[in-house]
Amino acid sequence: MSTPQKVNLRTPEVMKLVQAEVEAHYRSPIVEFLRHTGSPLTKAGITVKLAKAFGFCYGVERAIDLAYAAAKVCNGRNIFLLGEIIHNPEVNDQLSGMGIKQLHEVDGKYQVDHLTAADVVIVPAFGAEVNTMNRIREIGCQIVDTTCGDVMTVWKRVRQYKKEQVTSIIHGKAWHEETKATASRAVGDGDGGGGHYLVVFTLAETDYVCDYIRNGGNKEEFLEKFKGAHSPGFDPDLHLRAVGVANQTTMMRGETEEVQRRIRKAITDRYGEKVLNEHFRFFDTICGATQERQDALREMLDHNRPDILIVVGGYNSSNTSHLAEMGEAELPTYFIKNSDMLISESQIRHWDLHHSHEKVTENWLRDGDVHVGITAGASCPNNLIEEAIERLFEFRGVDVKDLLPKGFQEIMASALPADPAAQTGHSPAPAGH
């Protein structure tokens, strides 16, 4: 196994240039004003209010910073990214415009055998499977690991479950990069293996597992039902005797807690309360930023409910999808990837969570006074939120910049480095619209 070259991406000089370029691409004076004041913008019958917490989290900011730093420090070398850095198409397009090449999965696995020791590989915020990481290290590539700390906390937990010979029941999406990376740690690939996992997505799937724990059942039917969502060699008759619950960090906290509660009850019913600790483990591993954004939306819905809700973010973003689910359960909600989806006052193109495609809704923005709430997932940059706000006011003939206090724009502009392209040696890529 080759030893990858070590390069410090976080020197003060590099991070100063990174900050300038990231701010030039994603900063929004309008959003910063609304976040700072907590006040709505109102004009011509349109009132726009942001949730208290929205947009980029620390883990996403760190991942983007490291990717930008890699593009500067490793300029002239081949730089590859395992899939997407985060689930936002504009951000990923930006990185592609900087010369970072995406590695795509084939049959669920990244194809990395063509890489060489001279190449740089960026690991996304979701992390990557153990076998993929081992192969990249074997080749000797320089690795830029942007895996979120909250994700690594889950990995620590499932490794402990494996050590204790406890099966990890992961509440998440079996096809999601983060859950696949977590599942590989639960198995212990590269560590002798031997661990087991089962992924449950819905409460209905959880109830099916709980019934099997209590009463047993048809093993072949069970394995077919969870095909692609369990470890190799998984045997429900053996591997559901001692279980530990973990989760994809971007799931809904309330739903994960319900998964935990139902499985705990099933284990108790089967083995009794006295020996519960021999058969059941649980640890709270919901991402703090995910929860903060869900709590902020909950507060908006409960105490300052708008007439409609707009959720901005990538359609394949788990935490953003859950915000849209929360909204649509209570009021008209439109999940959009960017302001281009706001076609007119009468038409909006948005993501249908239930059928996984875009659709157009007519007469979505009523005439007269209307209160619009806006939130965004942890992978959505502020500039996309700003563009959506600008578009809403354009429908009523208003330039949203005119609604900011006198001098605010000048203050914000003076704080932004003037020409990041001149400092970094290459021009910023287009924002992806």
Tab-separated table of C-alpha atoms in Angstrom:
chain	number	residue	atom	x	y	z
A	1	MET	CA	0.000	0.000	0.000
A	2	SER	CA	1.437	3.382	-1.044
A	3	THR	CA	1.671	6.258	1.430
A	4	PRO	CA	-0.341	9.255	0.145
A	5	GLN	CA	1.473	12.584	0.017
A	6	LYS	CA	0.397	14.881	2.827
A	7	VAL	CA	-0.532	18.436	1.876
A	8	ASN	CA	-1.802	21.112	4.239
A	9	LEU	CA	-4.882	22.699	2.671
A	10	ARG	CA	-5.670	24.895	5.648
A	11	THR	CA	-2.847	27.391	5.591
A	12	PRO	CA	-3.979	30.973	6.345
A	13	GLU	CA	-3.044	32.082	2.836
A	14	VAL	CA	-5.078	29.350	1.142
A	15	MET	CA	-8.121	29.749	3.395
A	16	LYS	CA	-8.138	33.524	2.812
A	17	LEU	CA	-8.380	32.916	-0.926
A	18	VAL	CA	-10.995	30.195	-0.396
A	19	GLN	CA	-13.134	32.504	1.731
A	20	ALA	CA	-13.013	35.206	-0.925
A	21	GLU	CA	-14.118	32.853	-3.688
A	22	VAL	CA	-16.810	31.049	-1.660
A	23	GLU	CA	-18.298	34.365	-0.572
A	24	ALA	CA	-18.259	35.652	-4.139
A	25	HIS	CA	-20.167	32.577	-5.287
A	26	TYR	CA	-22.664	32.046	-2.480
A	27	ARG	CA	-23.015	35.118	-0.284
A	28	SER	CA	-26.298	37.058	-0.135
A	29	PRO	CA	-26.666	40.514	1.465
A	30	ILE	CA	-30.448	40.175	1.427
A	31	VAL	CA	-30.413	36.858	3.254
A	32	GLU	CA	-27.834	38.119	5.727
A	33	PHE	CA	-30.033	41.144	6.456
A	34	LEU	CA	-33.088	38.960	7.031
A	35	ARG	CA	-31.132	36.540	9.209
A	36	HIS	CA	-29.656	39.409	11.254
A	37	THR	CA	-32.922	41.275	11.829
A	38	GLY	CA	-35.354	38.353	11.961
A	39	SER	CA	-37.842	40.642	10.243
A	40	PRO	CA	-39.934	39.990	7.128
A	41	LEU	CA	-39.800	41.965	3.904
A	42	THR	CA	-43.136	43.433	2.809
A	43	LYS	CA	-44.130	45.361	-0.315
A	44	ALA	CA	-46.935	45.353	-2.882
A	45	GLY	CA	-48.916	42.735	-0.991
A	46	ILE	CA	-46.009	40.260	-0.713
A	47	THR	CA	-44.593	39.424	2.721
A	48	VAL	CA	-41.568	37.131	2.824
A	49	LYS	CA	-40.381	35.612	6.095
A	50	LEU	CA	-37.421	33.271	6.559
A	51	ALA	CA	-37.308	30.495	9.116
A	52	LYS	CA	-34.879	31.240	11.955
A	53	ALA	CA	-32.481	28.498	10.871
A	54	PHE	CA	-31.888	27.522	7.241
A	55	GLY	CA	-29.222	26.934	4.630
A	56	PHE	CA	-25.578	25.920	4.919
A	57	CYS	CA	-24.465	24.173	8.113
A	58	TYR	CA	-20.892	24.027	9.408
A	59	GLY	CA	-20.259	20.577	7.945
A	60	VAL	CA	-21.325	21.706	4.470
A	61	GLU	CA	-19.279	24.902	4.690
A	62	ARG	CA	-16.232	22.866	5.739
A	63	ALA	CA	-16.690	20.415	2.848
A	64	ILE	CA	-16.955	23.215	0.294
A	65	ASP	CA	-13.956	25.049	1.775
A	66	LEU	CA	-11.801	21.924	1.549
A	67	ALA	CA	-12.877	21.243	-2.051
A	68	TYR	CA	-12.059	24.824	-3.074
A	69	ALA	CA	-8.737	24.592	-1.226
A	70	ALA	CA	-7.883	21.368	-3.050
A	71	ALA	CA	-8.542	23.092	-6.390
A	72	LYS	CA	-6.012	25.780	-5.471
A	73	VAL	CA	-3.270	23.777	-3.742
A	74	CYS	CA	-3.426	20.839	-6.176
A	75	ASN	CA	-3.773	22.940	-9.315
A	76	GLY	CA	-2.413	21.033	-12.305
A	77	ARG	CA	-3.169	17.597	-10.861
A	78	ASN	CA	-6.206	15.443	-11.577
A	79	ILE	CA	-8.755	16.041	-8.812
A	80	PHE	CA	-11.656	13.620	-8.490
A	81	LEU	CA	-14.766	13.783	-6.319
A	82	LEU	CA	-16.627	10.685	-5.137
A	83	GLY	CA	-20.098	11.537	-6.426
A	84	GLU	CA	-21.352	14.883	-5.133
A	85	ILE	CA	-19.723	17.026	-2.442
A	86	ILE	CA	-23.222	17.805	-1.093
A	87	HIS	CA	-26.709	17.370	-2.510
A	88	ASN	CA	-27.023	20.661	-4.345
A	89	PRO	CA	-26.662	20.792	-8.146
A	90	GLU	CA	-25.455	24.409	-8.281
A	91	VAL	CA	-22.612	23.737	-5.837
A	92	ASN	CA	-21.559	20.580	-7.670
A	93	ASP	CA	-21.669	22.418	-11.007
A	94	GLN	CA	-19.447	25.086	-9.490
A	95	LEU	CA	-16.831	22.479	-8.567
A	96	SER	CA	-17.026	20.932	-12.032
A	97	GLY	CA	-16.376	24.382	-13.486
A	98	MET	CA	-13.202	24.530	-11.378
A	99	GLY	CA	-11.909	21.344	-13.018
A	100	ILE	CA	-12.907	18.834	-10.326
A	101	LYS	CA	-14.085	15.616	-11.983
A	102	GLN	CA	-16.938	13.530	-10.597
A	103	LEU	CA	-16.527	9.801	-10.117
A	104	HIS	CA	-19.836	8.023	-10.672
A	105	GLU	CA	-21.133	4.751	-9.282
A	106	VAL	CA	-21.596	1.709	-11.519
A	107	ASP	CA	-23.794	-1.004	-10.033
A	108	GLY	CA	-23.623	0.777	-6.693
A	109	LYS	CA	-19.811	0.982	-6.547
A	110	TYR	CA	-17.398	3.770	-7.430
A	111	GLN	CA	-15.007	2.898	-10.240
A	112	VAL	CA	-11.570	3.939	-8.970
A	113	ASP	CA	-9.146	1.401	-10.463
A	114	HIS	CA	-8.086	3.872	-13.175
A	115	LEU	CA	-6.771	6.327	-10.567
A	116	THR	CA	-3.050	6.751	-9.922
A	117	ALA	CA	-0.925	7.813	-6.960
A	118	ALA	CA	-0.589	11.254	-8.548
A	119	ASP	CA	-4.358	11.886	-8.318
A	120	VAL	CA	-6.332	13.678	-5.636
A	121	VAL	CA	-9.647	12.243	-4.396
A	122	ILE	CA	-12.178	14.317	-2.464
A	123	VAL	CA	-14.450	12.344	-0.135
A	124	PRO	CA	-17.855	14.084	0.197
A	125	ALA	CA	-19.567	15.235	3.377
A	126	PHE	CA	-21.595	11.988	3.474
A	127	GLY	CA	-18.412	9.888	3.689
A	128	ALA	CA	-17.673	6.797	1.608
A	129	GLU	CA	-17.792	3.030	2.019
A	130	VAL	CA	-14.851	1.276	3.654
A	131	ASN	CA	-13.933	-0.782	0.587
A	132	THR	CA	-13.813	2.347	-1.574
A	133	MET	CA	-11.594	4.147	0.922
A	134	ASN	CA	-9.288	1.131	1.231
A	135	ARG	CA	-8.868	0.897	-2.538
A	136	ILE	CA	-8.044	4.608	-2.857
A	137	ARG	CA	-5.450	4.296	-0.096
A	138	GLU	CA	-4.014	1.196	-1.764
A	139	ILE	CA	-3.536	3.134	-4.999
A	140	GLY	CA	-1.815	5.897	-3.016
A	141	CYS	CA	-4.042	8.843	-3.990
A	142	GLN	CA	-3.964	11.983	-1.903
A	143	ILE	CA	-7.271	11.984	-0.005
A	144	VAL	CA	-9.151	15.154	0.934
A	145	ASP	CA	-11.697	13.864	3.442
A	146	THR	CA	-14.627	16.234	4.032
A	147	THR	CA	-16.788	13.714	5.927
A	148	CYS	CA	-19.060	15.477	8.425
A	149	GLY	CA	-18.208	14.965	12.099
A	150	ASP	CA	-21.814	13.990	12.880
A	151	VAL	CA	-21.590	11.175	10.343
A	152	MET	CA	-18.363	9.918	11.901
A	153	THR	CA	-20.103	9.873	15.296
A	154	VAL	CA	-22.600	7.390	13.851
A	155	TRP	CA	-19.730	5.294	12.484
A	156	LYS	CA	-18.207	5.136	15.958
A	157	ARG	CA	-21.520	3.902	17.335
A	158	VAL	CA	-22.063	1.109	14.770
A	159	ARG	CA	-18.456	-0.034	15.155
A	160	GLN	CA	-19.163	-0.386	18.867
A	161	TYR	CA	-22.289	-2.412	18.076
A	162	LYS	CA	-20.187	-4.739	15.901
A	163	LYS	CA	-17.628	-5.121	18.680
A	164	GLU	CA	-20.431	-6.118	21.070
A	165	GLN	CA	-21.895	-8.531	18.454
A	166	VAL	CA	-25.007	-6.377	18.175
A	167	THR	CA	-26.763	-5.905	14.818
A	168	SER	CA	-27.105	-2.285	13.677
A	169	ILE	CA	-30.643	-1.349	12.687
A	170	ILE	CA	-30.122	1.841	10.698
A	171	HIS	CA	-33.049	4.213	10.213
A	172	GLY	CA	-32.334	5.710	6.822
A	173	LYS	CA	-32.418	5.291	3.071
A	174	ALA	CA	-30.507	2.199	1.951
A	175	TRP	CA	-29.586	3.867	-1.356
A	176	HIS	CA	-28.211	7.055	0.244
A	177	GLU	CA	-24.430	7.581	0.246
A	178	GLU	CA	-24.317	8.242	3.980
A	179	THR	CA	-26.290	5.140	4.929
A	180	LYS	CA	-24.179	2.968	2.616
A	181	ALA	CA	-21.021	4.338	4.243
A	182	THR	CA	-22.443	3.718	7.716
A	183	ALA	CA	-23.553	0.190	6.819
A	184	SER	CA	-20.028	-0.653	5.662
A	185	ARG	CA	-18.711	0.313	9.109
A	186	ALA	CA	-21.386	-1.826	10.757
A	187	VAL	CA	-20.113	-4.828	8.779
A	188	GLY	CA	-16.507	-3.976	9.533
A	189	ASP	CA	-15.067	-4.325	6.045
A	190	GLY	CA	-11.286	-4.222	6.331
A	191	ASP	CA	-11.598	-5.024	10.033
A	192	GLY	CA	-12.227	-8.725	9.754
A	193	GLY	CA	-15.898	-8.236	8.900
A	194	GLY	CA	-18.464	-10.219	10.794
A	195	GLY	CA	-20.869	-7.436	11.692
A	196	HIS	CA	-24.457	-7.131	10.511
A	197	TYR	CA	-26.944	-4.394	9.700
A	198	LEU	CA	-30.515	-3.879	8.571
A	199	VAL	CA	-31.811	-0.605	7.104
A	200	VAL	CA	-35.415	0.442	7.800
A	201	PHE	CA	-36.847	3.464	5.999
A	202	THR	CA	-40.467	3.720	7.142
A	203	LEU	CA	-42.452	2.992	10.269
A	204	ALA	CA	-44.294	0.307	8.301
A	205	GLU	CA	-40.977	-1.464	7.670
A	206	THR	CA	-40.137	-1.009	11.347
A	207	ASP	CA	-43.414	-2.654	12.351
A	208	TYR	CA	-42.651	-5.594	10.049
A	209	VAL	CA	-39.276	-6.044	11.791
A	210	CYS	CA	-40.906	-5.716	15.210
A	211	ASP	CA	-43.431	-8.418	14.381
A	212	TYR	CA	-40.585	-10.711	13.304
A	213	ILE	CA	-38.728	-10.026	16.553
A	214	ARG	CA	-41.815	-10.941	18.574
A	215	ASN	CA	-43.164	-13.854	16.567
A	216	GLY	CA	-40.642	-14.971	13.984
A	217	GLY	CA	-41.830	-15.470	10.427
A	218	ASN	CA	-40.920	-16.398	6.892
A	219	LYS	CA	-37.167	-15.840	6.564
A	220	GLU	CA	-37.164	-15.854	2.748
A	221	GLU	CA	-39.976	-13.296	2.646
A	222	PHE	CA	-38.108	-11.100	5.135
A	223	LEU	CA	-34.875	-11.173	3.140
A	224	GLU	CA	-36.715	-10.433	-0.100
A	225	LYS	CA	-38.554	-7.502	1.491
A	226	PHE	CA	-35.266	-5.969	2.652
A	227	LYS	CA	-33.238	-6.931	-0.418
A	228	GLY	CA	-30.384	-4.443	-0.781
A	229	ALA	CA	-30.964	-3.190	2.767
A	230	HIS	CA	-29.189	-5.811	4.866
A	231	SER	CA	-25.685	-7.182	5.334
A	232	PRO	CA	-24.414	-10.250	3.453
A	233	GLY	CA	-25.370	-13.412	5.286
A	234	PHE	CA	-28.005	-11.639	7.357
A	235	ASP	CA	-30.302	-14.107	9.152
A	236	PRO	CA	-33.277	-12.502	10.918
A	237	ASP	CA	-33.641	-15.540	13.175
A	238	LEU	CA	-30.123	-14.958	14.508
A	239	HIS	CA	-29.290	-11.325	13.966
A	240	LEU	CA	-32.414	-9.726	15.450
A	241	ARG	CA	-31.731	-11.194	18.889
A	242	ALA	CA	-29.473	-8.298	19.904
A	243	VAL	CA	-29.889	-4.985	18.053
A	244	GLY	CA	-28.705	-1.400	18.298
A	245	VAL	CA	-30.496	1.486	16.591
A	246	ALA	CA	-28.536	4.081	14.605
A	247	ASN	CA	-29.637	6.457	11.895
A	248	GLN	CA	-28.823	8.468	8.823
A	249	THR	CA	-28.108	11.850	10.404
A	250	THR	CA	-30.582	13.761	8.230
A	251	MET	CA	-33.718	11.809	9.096
A	252	MET	CA	-36.614	13.285	11.089
A	253	ARG	CA	-35.786	13.097	14.798
A	254	GLY	CA	-39.367	12.266	15.785
A	255	GLU	CA	-39.501	9.376	13.323
A	256	THR	CA	-36.121	7.986	14.419
A	257	GLU	CA	-37.253	8.170	18.048
A	258	GLU	CA	-40.410	6.283	17.097
A	259	VAL	CA	-38.345	3.609	15.319
A	260	GLN	CA	-36.282	3.254	18.478
A	261	ARG	CA	-39.357	3.131	20.720
A	262	ARG	CA	-41.085	0.441	18.635
A	263	ILE	CA	-38.019	-1.776	18.378
A	264	ARG	CA	-37.317	-1.417	22.095
A	265	LYS	CA	-40.907	-2.463	22.860
A	266	ALA	CA	-40.623	-5.490	20.557
A	267	ILE	CA	-37.373	-6.577	22.215
A	268	THR	CA	-38.944	-6.115	25.648
A	269	ASP	CA	-41.992	-8.145	24.635
A	270	ARG	CA	-39.742	-10.956	23.398
A	271	TYR	CA	-37.103	-11.074	26.143
A	272	GLY	CA	-38.459	-9.069	29.078
A	273	GLU	CA	-37.398	-5.787	30.696
A	274	LYS	CA	-34.873	-7.394	33.054
A	275	VAL	CA	-32.522	-8.449	30.254
A	276	LEU	CA	-33.210	-5.524	27.912
A	277	ASN	CA	-29.588	-4.331	28.073
A	278	GLU	CA	-28.439	-7.673	26.702
A	279	HIS	CA	-30.585	-7.281	23.594
A	280	PHE	CA	-30.988	-3.553	22.861
A	281	ARG	CA	-28.854	-0.441	22.350
A	282	PHE	CA	-29.698	3.106	21.275
A	283	PHE	CA	-27.827	6.353	20.788
A	284	ASP	CA	-29.083	9.718	19.495
A	285	THR	CA	-27.167	10.489	16.302
A	286	ILE	CA	-29.443	13.020	14.564
A	287	CYS	CA	-27.416	15.883	13.073
A	288	GLY	CA	-27.729	19.049	15.172
A	289	ALA	CA	-28.067	21.279	12.102
A	290	THR	CA	-30.801	19.062	10.667
A	291	GLN	CA	-32.717	19.249	13.923
A	292	GLU	CA	-32.203	23.008	14.213
A	293	ARG	CA	-33.758	23.560	10.767
A	294	GLN	CA	-36.671	21.252	11.539
A	295	ASP	CA	-37.272	23.042	14.858
A	296	ALA	CA	-37.174	26.459	13.162
A	297	LEU	CA	-39.738	25.374	10.584
A	298	ARG	CA	-41.895	23.890	13.338
A	299	GLU	CA	-41.834	27.246	15.118
A	300	MET	CA	-42.837	29.066	11.920
A	301	LEU	CA	-45.725	26.684	11.300
A	302	ASP	CA	-46.951	26.890	14.889
A	303	HIS	CA	-46.529	30.589	15.646
A	304	ASN	CA	-46.207	32.591	12.430
A	305	ARG	CA	-47.831	30.383	9.833
A	306	PRO	CA	-47.511	31.691	6.271
A	307	ASP	CA	-50.082	31.215	3.524
A	308	ILE	CA	-47.611	29.157	1.483
A	309	LEU	CA	-44.165	27.680	2.083
A	310	ILE	CA	-41.244	27.542	-0.338
A	311	VAL	CA	-38.449	25.066	0.404
A	312	VAL	CA	-35.246	25.668	-1.568
A	313	GLY	CA	-32.635	22.964	-2.122
A	314	GLY	CA	-31.465	19.941	-4.064
A	315	TYR	CA	-34.143	17.364	-4.785
A	316	ASN	CA	-31.896	14.513	-3.637
A	317	SER	CA	-31.133	16.234	-0.325
A	318	SER	CA	-32.552	14.169	2.525
A	319	ASN	CA	-32.717	16.943	5.114
A	320	THR	CA	-34.347	19.309	2.602
A	321	SER	CA	-36.940	16.699	1.628
A	322	HIS	CA	-37.934	16.315	5.266
A	323	LEU	CA	-38.526	20.068	5.542
A	324	ALA	CA	-40.825	19.831	2.523
A	325	GLU	CA	-42.643	16.887	4.130
A	326	MET	CA	-43.217	18.909	7.296
A	327	GLY	CA	-44.618	21.817	5.323
A	328	GLU	CA	-46.901	19.931	2.966
A	329	ALA	CA	-48.535	18.176	5.913
A	330	GLU	CA	-50.003	21.542	6.947
A	331	LEU	CA	-50.129	24.069	4.114
A	332	PRO	CA	-49.409	24.525	0.380
A	333	THR	CA	-45.689	23.769	0.044
A	334	TYR	CA	-43.439	24.042	-3.010
A	335	PHE	CA	-40.029	22.348	-3.083
A	336	ILE	CA	-37.839	24.110	-5.680
A	337	LYS	CA	-34.185	23.727	-6.635
A	338	ASN	CA	-33.734	27.361	-7.668
A	339	SER	CA	-35.581	30.526	-8.715
A	340	ASP	CA	-35.994	29.297	-12.301
A	341	MET	CA	-38.822	27.141	-10.950
A	342	LEU	CA	-40.810	30.294	-10.127
A	343	ILE	CA	-42.167	30.629	-13.644
A	344	SER	CA	-44.792	33.309	-12.989
A	345	GLU	CA	-47.412	34.340	-10.469
A	346	SER	CA	-49.688	31.721	-11.990
A	347	GLN	CA	-47.202	28.872	-12.519
A	348	ILE	CA	-44.567	27.168	-10.382
A	349	ARG	CA	-42.495	24.099	-11.211
A	350	HIS	CA	-41.658	22.065	-8.129
A	351	TRP	CA	-40.667	18.616	-6.910
A	352	ASP	CA	-43.354	16.051	-6.166
A	353	LEU	CA	-42.001	14.043	-3.226
A	354	HIS	CA	-44.521	11.251	-3.702
A	355	HIS	CA	-43.846	10.559	-7.379
A	356	SER	CA	-40.221	11.756	-7.621
A	357	HIS	CA	-40.591	14.154	-10.520
A	358	GLU	CA	-41.091	17.841	-11.189
A	359	LYS	CA	-44.596	19.066	-11.807
A	360	VAL	CA	-46.227	22.401	-12.590
A	361	THR	CA	-48.913	23.841	-10.344
A	362	GLU	CA	-51.228	26.587	-11.596
A	363	ASN	CA	-52.500	29.604	-9.654
A	364	TRP	CA	-50.112	28.982	-6.785
A	365	LEU	CA	-49.534	32.637	-5.793
A	366	ARG	CA	-52.865	34.278	-5.152
A	367	ASP	CA	-53.684	37.913	-5.944
A	368	GLY	CA	-53.661	40.460	-3.163
A	369	ASP	CA	-51.905	40.054	0.136
A	370	VAL	CA	-49.944	36.842	0.578
A	371	HIS	CA	-47.501	35.725	3.275
A	372	VAL	CA	-44.712	33.481	1.927
A	373	GLY	CA	-42.512	31.485	4.292
A	374	ILE	CA	-39.112	30.326	3.040
A	375	THR	CA	-36.698	27.741	4.386
A	376	ALA	CA	-33.813	25.792	2.898
A	377	GLY	CA	-31.893	22.630	3.608
A	378	ALA	CA	-28.373	22.481	5.027
A	379	SER	CA	-26.882	22.074	1.543
A	380	CYS	CA	-28.498	25.176	0.012
A	381	PRO	CA	-26.351	28.310	-0.460
A	382	ASN	CA	-27.693	31.736	0.442
A	383	ASN	CA	-27.486	33.089	-3.103
A	384	LEU	CA	-30.175	30.608	-4.246
A	385	ILE	CA	-32.449	31.735	-1.423
A	386	GLU	CA	-31.867	35.366	-2.373
A	387	GLU	CA	-32.701	34.700	-6.021
A	388	ALA	CA	-36.012	33.108	-4.995
A	389	ILE	CA	-36.860	36.148	-2.840
A	390	GLU	CA	-35.953	38.517	-5.673
A	391	ARG	CA	-38.148	36.582	-8.079
A	392	LEU	CA	-41.154	36.726	-5.762
A	393	PHE	CA	-40.986	40.496	-5.517
A	394	GLU	CA	-40.362	40.843	-9.263
A	395	PHE	CA	-43.834	39.369	-9.782
A	396	ARG	CA	-45.206	42.527	-8.111
A	397	GLY	CA	-42.803	44.900	-9.878
A	398	VAL	CA	-40.556	45.413	-6.851
A	399	ASP	CA	-36.749	45.421	-6.726
A	400	VAL	CA	-36.081	43.726	-3.398
A	401	LYS	CA	-32.819	45.657	-2.927
A	402	ASP	CA	-34.895	48.803	-2.560
A	403	LEU	CA	-36.428	47.313	0.576
A	404	LEU	CA	-33.129	47.170	2.449
A	405	PRO	CA	-32.194	50.070	4.774
A	406	LYS	CA	-30.187	52.853	3.198
A	407	GLY	CA	-26.490	52.082	3.258
A	408	PHE	CA	-26.874	48.384	4.050
A	409	GLN	CA	-25.810	47.235	0.603
A	410	GLU	CA	-22.745	49.450	0.666
A	411	ILE	CA	-21.738	48.080	4.089
A	412	MET	CA	-22.118	44.489	2.915
A	413	ALA	CA	-20.308	45.135	-0.368
A	414	SER	CA	-17.344	46.703	1.416
A	415	ALA	CA	-16.946	43.546	3.512
A	416	LEU	CA	-16.693	41.314	0.421
A	417	PRO	CA	-13.276	40.838	-1.271
A	418	ALA	CA	-13.448	42.687	-4.563
A	419	ASP	CA	-12.000	40.317	-7.155
A	420	PRO	CA	-11.504	36.709	-6.049
A	421	ALA	CA	-10.723	35.686	-9.635
A	422	ALA	CA	-7.678	37.960	-9.623
A	423	GLN	CA	-6.494	36.498	-6.321
A	424	THR	CA	-7.035	32.840	-7.188
A	425	GLY	CA	-5.681	32.767	-10.724
A	426	HIS	CA	-8.849	31.508	-12.431
A	427	SER	CA	-12.264	32.876	-13.145
A	428	PRO	CA	-15.254	31.831	-11.035
A	429	ALA	CA	-17.429	29.287	-12.758
A	430	PRO	CA	-21.015	30.248	-13.598
A	431	ALA	CA	-23.456	29.665	-10.763
A	432	GLY	CA	-25.296	26.937	-12.625
A	433	HIS	CA	-28.470	28.778	-13.639
